[in-house]
mmCIF file of C-alpha atoms in Angstrom:
data_model
loop_
_atom_site.group_PDB
_atom_site.id
_atom_site.type_symbol
_atom_site.label_atom_id
_atom_site.label_comp_id
_atom_site.label_asym_id
_atom_site.label_seq_id
_atom_site.Cartn_x
_atom_site.Cartn_y
_atom_site.Cartn_z
ATOM 1 C CA ASN C 9 -7.066 38.468 27.974
ATOM 2 C CA ASN C 10 -6.666 37.074 31.512
ATOM 3 C CA GLU C 11 -9.274 39.386 33.068
ATOM 4 C CA LYS C 12 -12.027 38.008 30.827
ATOM 5 C CA LEU C 13 -11.060 34.383 31.431
ATOM 6 C CA ASN C 14 -10.259 35.025 35.106
ATOM 7 C CA LEU C 15 -6.949 33.157 34.907
ATOM 8 C CA SER C 16 -3.637 33.660 36.686
ATOM 9 C CA HIS C 17 -0.489 34.326 34.691
ATOM 10 C CA SER C 18 0.786 30.807 35.400
ATOM 11 C CA GLU C 19 -2.522 29.294 34.194
ATOM 12 C CA ILE C 20 -2.258 31.355 31.016
ATOM 13 C CA ASP C 21 1.357 30.237 30.481
ATOM 14 C CA ASP C 22 0.357 26.586 31.017
ATOM 15 C CA ARG C 23 -2.538 26.868 28.559
ATOM 16 C CA ILE C 24 -0.371 28.508 25.931
ATOM 17 C CA ARG C 25 2.400 25.915 26.284
ATOM 18 C CA GLU C 26 -0.125 23.054 26.140
ATOM 19 C CA SER C 27 -1.985 24.533 23.141
ATOM 20 C CA VAL C 28 1.187 25.114 21.144
ATOM 21 C CA GLU C 29 2.211 21.506 21.713
ATOM 22 C CA VAL C 30 -1.307 20.203 20.916
ATOM 23 C CA VAL C 31 -1.011 21.740 17.429
ATOM 24 C CA GLY C 32 2.275 19.915 16.898
ATOM 25 C CA LEU C 33 4.805 22.658 17.530
ATOM 26 C CA ASP C 34 7.657 22.711 20.039
ATOM 27 C CA PHE C 35 6.928 25.567 22.450
ATOM 28 C CA ASP C 36 10.606 26.226 23.200
ATOM 29 C CA ASP C 37 11.340 26.343 19.470
ATOM 30 C CA VAL C 38 8.659 28.939 18.600
ATOM 31 C CA LYS C 39 8.175 31.013 21.761
ATOM 32 C CA ASP C 40 10.830 33.637 20.991
ATOM 33 C CA ARG C 41 10.598 33.596 17.203
ATOM 34 C CA SER C 42 9.075 36.357 15.127
ATOM 35 C CA PRO C 43 5.999 35.330 13.143
ATOM 36 C CA PHE C 44 7.997 36.244 10.022
ATOM 37 C CA GLU C 45 10.454 33.451 10.828
ATOM 38 C CA LEU C 46 7.670 30.827 10.795
ATOM 39 C CA SER C 47 6.314 29.030 7.739
ATOM 40 C CA GLY C 48 2.744 29.683 6.655
ATOM 41 C CA GLY C 49 1.639 26.376 8.161
ATOM 42 C CA GLN C 50 3.408 27.142 11.440
ATOM 43 C CA ARG C 51 1.746 30.579 11.613
ATOM 44 C CA ARG C 52 -1.670 28.957 11.116
ATOM 45 C CA ARG C 53 -0.937 26.444 13.863
ATOM 46 C CA VAL C 54 0.163 29.199 16.246
ATOM 47 C CA ALA C 55 -3.090 31.042 15.498
ATOM 48 C CA ILE C 56 -5.104 27.892 16.194
ATOM 49 C CA ALA C 57 -3.123 27.359 19.408
ATOM 50 C CA GLY C 58 -4.105 30.861 20.534
ATOM 51 C CA VAL C 59 -7.760 29.960 20.140
ATOM 52 C CA LEU C 60 -7.307 26.533 21.769
ATOM 53 C CA ALA C 61 -5.768 28.169 24.834
ATOM 54 C CA MET C 62 -9.212 29.643 25.520
ATOM 55 C CA LYS C 63 -10.627 26.071 25.678
ATOM 56 C CA PRO C 64 -13.484 26.526 23.196
ATOM 57 C CA LYS C 65 -16.207 23.894 22.825
ATOM 58 C CA VAL C 66 -16.319 24.439 19.048
ATOM 59 C CA LEU C 67 -13.545 25.471 16.671
ATOM 60 C CA VAL C 68 -14.643 27.249 13.469
ATOM 61 C CA LEU C 69 -12.013 27.511 10.731
ATOM 62 C CA ASP C 70 -12.554 29.424 7.498
ATOM 63 C CA GLU C 71 -10.413 28.058 4.639
ATOM 64 C CA PRO C 72 -7.615 26.954 7.012
ATOM 65 C CA ALA C 73 -5.377 25.643 4.217
ATOM 66 C CA ALA C 74 -5.859 28.492 1.723
ATOM 67 C CA GLY C 75 -2.630 29.848 0.308
ATOM 68 C CA LEU C 76 -0.391 27.172 1.809
ATOM 69 C CA ASP C 77 2.006 25.062 -0.227
ATOM 70 C CA PRO C 78 1.088 21.345 -0.481
ATOM 71 C CA ARG C 79 3.256 20.391 2.501
ATOM 72 C CA GLY C 80 1.890 23.187 4.697
ATOM 73 C CA LYS C 81 -1.639 22.329 3.598
ATOM 74 C CA ASP C 82 -1.228 18.665 4.530
ATOM 75 C CA GLU C 83 0.334 19.624 7.868
ATOM 76 C CA ILE C 84 -2.495 21.948 8.888
ATOM 77 C CA LEU C 85 -5.251 19.596 7.720
ATOM 78 C CA ASN C 86 -3.684 16.618 9.514
ATOM 79 C CA GLN C 87 -3.369 18.742 12.633
ATOM 80 C CA ILE C 88 -7.040 19.757 12.450
ATOM 81 C CA LYS C 89 -8.072 16.110 12.075
ATOM 82 C CA ALA C 90 -5.856 15.123 15.013
ATOM 83 C CA LEU C 91 -7.436 17.838 17.183
ATOM 84 C CA HIS C 92 -10.850 16.448 16.401
ATOM 85 C CA ASP C 93 -9.871 12.797 16.808
ATOM 86 C CA ARG C 94 -7.689 13.064 19.923
ATOM 87 C CA HIS C 95 -9.395 15.842 21.812
ATOM 88 C CA GLY C 96 -12.999 15.406 20.696
ATOM 89 C CA LEU C 97 -13.115 19.047 19.647
ATOM 90 C CA THR C 98 -16.092 19.835 17.447
ATOM 91 C CA THR C 99 -14.593 21.491 14.391
ATOM 92 C CA ILE C 100 -16.471 23.349 11.678
ATOM 93 C CA LEU C 101 -14.515 23.868 8.467
ATOM 94 C CA VAL C 102 -15.544 26.359 5.829
ATOM 95 C CA SER C 103 -13.972 25.361 2.537
ATOM 96 C CA HIS C 104 -14.477 25.239 -1.208
ATOM 97 C CA SER C 105 -11.911 22.458 -1.530
ATOM 98 C CA MET C 106 -13.788 19.205 -1.840
ATOM 99 C CA GLU C 107 -10.506 17.247 -1.659
ATOM 100 C CA ASP C 108 -9.837 18.717 1.794
ATOM 101 C CA ILE C 109 -13.397 18.102 2.911
ATOM 102 C CA ALA C 110 -13.420 14.524 1.614
ATOM 103 C CA LYS C 111 -10.379 13.642 3.711
ATOM 104 C CA LEU C 112 -11.432 15.335 6.920
ATOM 105 C CA VAL C 113 -15.102 15.458 7.732
ATOM 106 C CA ASP C 114 -17.857 13.225 9.026
ATOM 107 C CA ARG C 115 -20.694 15.461 7.875
ATOM 108 C CA ILE C 116 -21.086 18.116 5.181
ATOM 109 C CA VAL C 117 -23.506 21.020 5.057
ATOM 110 C CA VAL C 118 -23.597 22.599 1.590
ATOM 111 C CA MET C 119 -24.716 26.208 1.574
ATOM 112 C CA SER C 120 -26.045 28.038 -1.456
ATOM 113 C CA LYS C 121 -27.305 31.623 -1.510
ATOM 114 C CA GLY C 122 -27.547 31.734 2.277
ATOM 115 C CA SER C 123 -29.563 28.526 2.625
ATOM 116 C CA ILE C 124 -28.765 24.889 3.302
ATOM 117 C CA ALA C 125 -28.867 23.026 -0.003
ATOM 118 C CA LEU C 126 -27.633 19.612 1.093
ATOM 119 C CA VAL C 127 -26.663 17.816 4.297
ATOM 120 C CA GLY C 128 -25.114 14.381 4.698
ATOM 121 C CA THR C 129 -22.014 12.264 4.947
ATOM 122 C CA PRO C 130 -19.315 12.907 2.339
ATOM 123 C CA ARG C 131 -20.482 9.789 0.486
ATOM 124 C CA GLU C 132 -24.090 11.054 0.387
ATOM 125 C CA VAL C 133 -23.161 14.601 -0.591
ATOM 126 C CA PHE C 134 -20.657 13.660 -3.309
ATOM 127 C CA ALA C 135 -23.256 11.340 -4.835
ATOM 128 C CA GLU C 136 -25.118 14.560 -5.732
ATOM 129 C CA ALA C 137 -22.482 15.694 -8.233
ATOM 130 C CA ASP C 138 -24.963 17.407 -10.567
ATOM 131 C CA LEU C 139 -26.506 19.451 -7.725
ATOM 132 C CA LEU C 140 -23.050 20.416 -6.464
ATOM 133 C CA GLU C 141 -22.058 21.557 -9.956
ATOM 134 C CA ASP C 142 -25.263 23.625 -10.241
ATOM 135 C CA ILE C 143 -24.328 25.334 -6.956
ATOM 136 C CA GLY C 144 -20.802 26.023 -8.242
ATOM 137 C CA LEU C 145 -18.971 23.397 -6.234
ATOM 138 C CA ASP C 146 -17.119 20.377 -7.455
ATOM 139 C CA ILE C 147 -16.682 16.786 -6.396
ATOM 140 C CA PRO C 148 -13.197 15.561 -5.471
ATOM 141 C CA HIS C 149 -10.953 14.943 -8.487
ATOM 142 C CA ILE C 150 -10.665 11.259 -7.620
ATOM 143 C CA ALA C 151 -14.483 10.940 -7.716
ATOM 144 C CA LYS C 152 -14.434 12.495 -11.207
ATOM 145 C CA LEU C 153 -11.760 10.019 -12.283
ATOM 146 C CA MET C 154 -13.807 7.095 -10.980
ATOM 147 C CA ARG C 155 -16.903 8.389 -12.835
ATOM 148 C CA ARG C 156 -14.894 8.527 -16.064
ATOM 149 C CA LEU C 157 -13.571 5.007 -15.517
ATOM 150 C CA ARG C 158 -17.162 3.760 -15.065
ATOM 151 C CA GLU C 159 -18.212 5.619 -18.236
ATOM 152 C CA ARG C 160 -15.454 3.712 -20.052
ATOM 153 C CA GLY C 161 -16.736 0.377 -18.819
ATOM 154 C CA MET C 162 -14.632 -0.300 -15.739
ATOM 155 C CA ASP C 163 -16.587 -1.955 -12.947
ATOM 156 C CA VAL C 164 -15.614 0.391 -10.105
ATOM 157 C CA PRO C 165 -17.949 1.542 -7.308
ATOM 158 C CA GLU C 166 -19.809 4.833 -7.730
ATOM 159 C CA ASP C 167 -19.222 6.180 -4.232
ATOM 160 C CA ILE C 168 -15.451 6.568 -4.138
ATOM 161 C CA TYR C 169 -14.065 9.971 -3.224
ATOM 162 C CA THR C 170 -10.612 9.411 -1.698
ATOM 163 C CA VAL C 171 -7.361 8.254 -3.288
ATOM 164 C CA GLU C 172 -7.093 5.404 -0.780
ATOM 165 C CA GLU C 173 -10.545 4.062 -1.731
ATOM 166 C CA ALA C 174 -9.777 4.396 -5.446
ATOM 167 C CA LYS C 175 -6.495 2.542 -5.063
ATOM 168 C CA GLU C 176 -8.203 -0.313 -3.225
ATOM 169 C CA ALA C 177 -11.048 -0.527 -5.777
ATOM 170 C CA ILE C 178 -8.652 -0.613 -8.733
ATOM 171 C CA LEU C 179 -6.423 -3.218 -7.042
ATOM 172 C CA GLN C 180 -9.491 -5.336 -6.292
ATOM 173 C CA LEU C 181 -10.581 -5.060 -9.917
ATOM 174 C CA LYS C 182 -7.089 -6.049 -11.052
ATOM 175 C CA ARG C 183 -7.044 -9.047 -8.673
ATOM 176 C CA GLY C 184 -10.403 -10.139 -10.090
ATOM 177 C CA GLU C 185 -9.029 -9.955 -13.656
ATOM 178 C CA ASP C 186 -5.922 -11.901 -12.655
ATOM 179 C CA ASN C 187 -8.087 -14.680 -11.144
ATOM 180 C CA ALA C 188 -10.426 -14.863 -14.150
#
């Protein structure tokens, strides 16, 4: 609402155009389209653009990838990360998906029954797998896989929670075997 922000119509138009492009959409492509003609991921990005046009200091997103297909989910999560990285926008994500969290965040605050149960980097938080399970959360699937590999005698690090880290650890282990 331009009265609340005290902006002219041209300033509003500029902000909208800029925000739509910041979230990775082509303004001219989406400006005249019905929301029903957009994919789920595009609709989410348009919604985020609407908030960004107001130039917030903090962006709070509640389950931003829920209900999207894998491609739409990756698109929206990559866009959120890019907003944070390129524009320095503080972003708070609310999510039950530890895979999403593992890929995106610098810091995790785990809530349980209205209180803070755990705070730390993803590495620190995912090291507390038993506590997370007690709360009803999970660790990323790749972290579970790495735990199982360790239980079966493979010498892989304990603090791996992304596919990229797991790949590198397994390749390193393989290189070590090849050189032995």
